[in-house]
CSV table of C-alpha atoms in Angstrom, one decimal:
chain,number,residue,atom,x,y,z
A,1,UNK,CA,5.2,3.8,21.0
A,2,UNK,CA,4.7,3.6,17.3
A,3,UNK,CA,2.4,0.7,16.2
A,4,UNK,CA,2.8,-0.7,12.8
A,5,UNK,CA,0.4,0.7,10.2
A,6,UNK,CA,0.2,-1.9,8.0
A,7,UNK,CA,-0.7,-5.6,8.2
A,8,UNK,CA,0.8,-8.0,5.8
A,9,UNK,CA,-0.4,-12.2,5.4
A,10,UNK,CA,1.4,-14.5,3.2
A,11,UNK,CA,0.3,-17.8,1.8
A,12,UNK,CA,1.2,-20.3,-0.9
A,13,UNK,CA,-2.2,-21.1,-3.5
A,14,UNK,CA,-1.7,-23.9,-5.5
A,15,UNK,CA,-2.7,-22.0,-8.7
A,16,UNK,CA,-0.8,-20.0,-11.1
A,17,UNK,CA,0.1,-16.3,-11.1
A,18,UNK,CA,-2.3,-15.8,-14.0
A,19,UNK,CA,-5.0,-17.7,-12.8
A,20,UNK,CA,-4.9,-15.7,-9.2
A,21,UNK,CA,-4.3,-12.5,-11.0
A,22,UNK,CA,-7.6,-12.9,-13.3
A,23,UNK,CA,-9.4,-13.3,-10.1
A,24,UNK,CA,-8.2,-10.3,-8.3
A,25,UNK,CA,-8.4,-8.0,-11.2
A,26,UNK,CA,-12.1,-8.6,-11.5
A,27,UNK,CA,-14.0,-6.5,-9.3
A,28,UNK,CA,-17.3,-8.7,-9.6
A,29,UNK,CA,-15.2,-11.1,-7.3
A,30,UNK,CA,-13.9,-9.3,-4.9
A,31,UNK,CA,-17.3,-9.9,-2.8
A,32,UNK,CA,-16.8,-13.7,-2.4
A,33,UNK,CA,-13.0,-13.1,-1.4
A,34,UNK,CA,-13.5,-10.7,1.1
A,35,UNK,CA,-13.3,-11.8,4.8
A,36,UNK,CA,-14.2,-8.9,6.1
A,37,UNK,CA,-17.9,-8.7,5.3
A,38,UNK,CA,-18.2,-5.4,4.1
A,39,UNK,CA,-17.7,-6.0,0.4
A,40,UNK,CA,-21.2,-6.5,-1.5
A,41,UNK,CA,-20.7,-6.2,-4.8
A,42,UNK,CA,-19.2,-4.6,-7.7
A,43,UNK,CA,-20.9,-1.5,-8.9
A,44,UNK,CA,-19.5,-1.8,-12.8
A,45,UNK,CA,-17.6,-4.9,-13.7
A,46,UNK,CA,-14.7,-3.7,-16.1
A,47,UNK,CA,-11.9,-5.5,-15.2
A,48,UNK,CA,-8.7,-3.9,-13.7
A,49,UNK,CA,-6.5,-2.7,-16.7
A,50,UNK,CA,-4.0,0.3,-15.6
A,51,UNK,CA,-3.1,2.0,-12.6
A,52,UNK,CA,-4.9,5.5,-12.4
A,53,UNK,CA,-8.3,3.5,-13.2
A,54,UNK,CA,-11.0,3.9,-10.5
A,55,UNK,CA,-13.6,0.6,-9.9
A,56,UNK,CA,-16.6,1.3,-7.6
A,57,UNK,CA,-17.9,-1.0,-4.8
A,58,UNK,CA,-21.2,-1.3,-3.1
A,59,UNK,CA,-20.6,-2.0,1.0
A,60,UNK,CA,-22.2,-2.2,4.1
A,61,UNK,CA,-20.3,-1.5,7.5
A,62,UNK,CA,-21.4,-0.3,10.8
A,63,UNK,CA,-18.3,2.1,10.8
A,64,UNK,CA,-20.4,3.7,7.8
A,65,UNK,CA,-23.8,3.3,9.3
A,66,UNK,CA,-24.8,0.9,7.2
A,67,UNK,CA,-24.5,0.8,3.1
A,68,UNK,CA,-22.5,3.2,1.2
A,69,UNK,CA,-20.0,2.8,-1.9
A,70,UNK,CA,-16.2,3.1,-2.5
A,71,UNK,CA,-14.1,4.5,-5.3
A,72,UNK,CA,-11.2,2.0,-5.4
A,73,UNK,CA,-8.1,4.3,-7.1
A,74,UNK,CA,-6.0,1.5,-9.0
A,75,UNK,CA,-1.9,2.6,-7.4
A,76,UNK,CA,-0.3,-0.8,-8.4
A,77,UNK,CA,-0.6,-2.9,-11.7
A,78,UNK,CA,2.0,-5.3,-12.8
A,79,UNK,CA,0.1,-8.0,-14.9
A,80,UNK,CA,0.4,-11.6,-13.3
A,81,UNK,CA,2.6,-9.6,-10.5
A,82,UNK,CA,1.0,-7.2,-8.4
A,83,UNK,CA,-2.2,-5.1,-8.3
A,84,UNK,CA,-3.5,-2.8,-5.6
A,85,UNK,CA,-5.7,0.2,-4.9
A,86,UNK,CA,-6.4,2.7,-2.2
A,87,UNK,CA,-10.1,2.9,-1.3
A,88,UNK,CA,-12.0,6.5,-0.5
A,89,UNK,CA,-15.3,7.0,-0.2
A,90,UNK,CA,-17.2,7.3,-3.4
A,91,UNK,CA,-16.8,10.8,-4.8
A,92,UNK,CA,-14.0,12.1,-3.0
A,93,UNK,CA,-10.1,11.4,-2.9
A,94,UNK,CA,-8.4,8.5,-1.1
A,95,UNK,CA,-7.7,9.3,2.4
A,96,UNK,CA,-4.4,7.1,2.2
A,97,UNK,CA,-5.3,3.7,2.9
A,98,UNK,CA,-4.0,1.0,0.4
A,99,UNK,CA,-4.6,-2.8,-0.4
A,100,UNK,CA,-1.8,-4.4,-2.4
A,101,UNK,CA,-1.9,-8.0,-3.6
A,102,UNK,CA,1.8,-9.2,-4.7
A,103,UNK,CA,2.4,-12.3,-6.6
A,104,UNK,CA,5.3,-14.6,-6.7
A,105,UNK,CA,5.4,-17.8,-8.7
A,106,UNK,CA,7.1,-20.9,-7.1
A,107,UNK,CA,7.0,-23.7,-9.8
A,108,UNK,CA,4.1,-24.2,-12.5
A,109,UNK,CA,1.2,-24.2,-10.2
A,110,UNK,CA,2.1,-22.7,-7.2
A,111,UNK,CA,2.0,-18.6,-6.1
A,112,UNK,CA,3.0,-17.3,-3.1
A,113,UNK,CA,0.4,-14.4,-2.4
A,114,UNK,CA,1.4,-11.4,0.0
A,115,UNK,CA,-1.7,-9.0,0.6
A,116,UNK,CA,-0.8,-5.9,2.7
A,117,UNK,CA,-3.4,-3.6,4.5
A,118,UNK,CA,-1.6,-0.2,4.6
A,119,UNK,CA,-2.9,3.0,6.2
A,120,UNK,CA,0.6,4.3,7.1
A,121,UNK,CA,-0.4,7.1,4.6
A,122,UNK,CA,-3.7,7.8,6.2
A,123,UNK,CA,-2.8,11.9,7.9
A,124,UNK,CA,-6.5,13.1,8.7
A,125,UNK,CA,-6.2,12.9,12.3
A,126,UNK,CA,-10.3,13.4,12.5
A,127,UNK,CA,-10.6,10.6,10.4
A,128,UNK,CA,-8.4,8.5,12.8
A,129,UNK,CA,-10.5,9.6,15.3
A,130,UNK,CA,-13.5,8.4,13.8
A,131,UNK,CA,-12.4,5.1,12.2
A,132,UNK,CA,-9.9,2.6,14.2
A,133,UNK,CA,-7.4,1.1,12.2
A,134,UNK,CA,-7.2,-1.0,11.2
A,135,UNK,CA,-10.5,-1.9,10.1
A,136,UNK,CA,-10.0,-5.1,8.9
A,137,UNK,CA,-8.1,-7.2,11.2
A,138,UNK,CA,-5.0,-9.9,10.3
A,139,UNK,CA,-7.8,-13.0,10.8
A,140,UNK,CA,-10.0,-11.3,8.4
A,141,UNK,CA,-6.8,-11.1,5.9
A,142,UNK,CA,-5.9,-14.5,6.1
A,143,UNK,CA,-9.4,-15.6,5.4
A,144,UNK,CA,-9.2,-13.3,2.0
A,145,UNK,CA,-6.4,-15.5,1.3
A,146,UNK,CA,-8.4,-18.6,2.1
A,147,UNK,CA,-10.9,-17.5,-0.2
A,148,UNK,CA,-8.6,-16.3,-2.9
A,149,UNK,CA,-7.2,-19.7,-2.8
A,150,UNK,CA,-10.7,-21.6,-3.6
A,151,UNK,CA,-11.9,-18.8,-5.9
A,152,UNK,CA,-8.5,-19.5,-8.2
A,153,UNK,CA,-9.5,-22.9,-8.7
A,154,UNK,CA,-12.7,-22.2,-10.5
């Protein structure tokens, strides 16, 4: 039986798409958003501004044996509308999982935020054996949306 290879969560946040986009495109703030507890800090603090950029994060997780870094390759960018990236162990090409944020305005001060974690493009069988997807649960993604809701009010 084929398993769904992505998780999507959605929430209406009481903030404008612009306010939410500003938080999402600032890697410095990703640790405070992360419901999984893997993200520790940002390695360099340039704001995400275009597809093709790479930002590096300091991470920690038992699945990687402790502390590690990731390179995040920006795959989607639309000002105040969407941002997404594929994550890779630092110095390597992304093996296929992607994080996508989509923002849909609902009135002046509300935004429907859709957050998708998609690992359907992961084809490396060794990797699939080693890492049990999803590494981040639906509950943790919901937690991330809750943290984003709080962060967008700052």
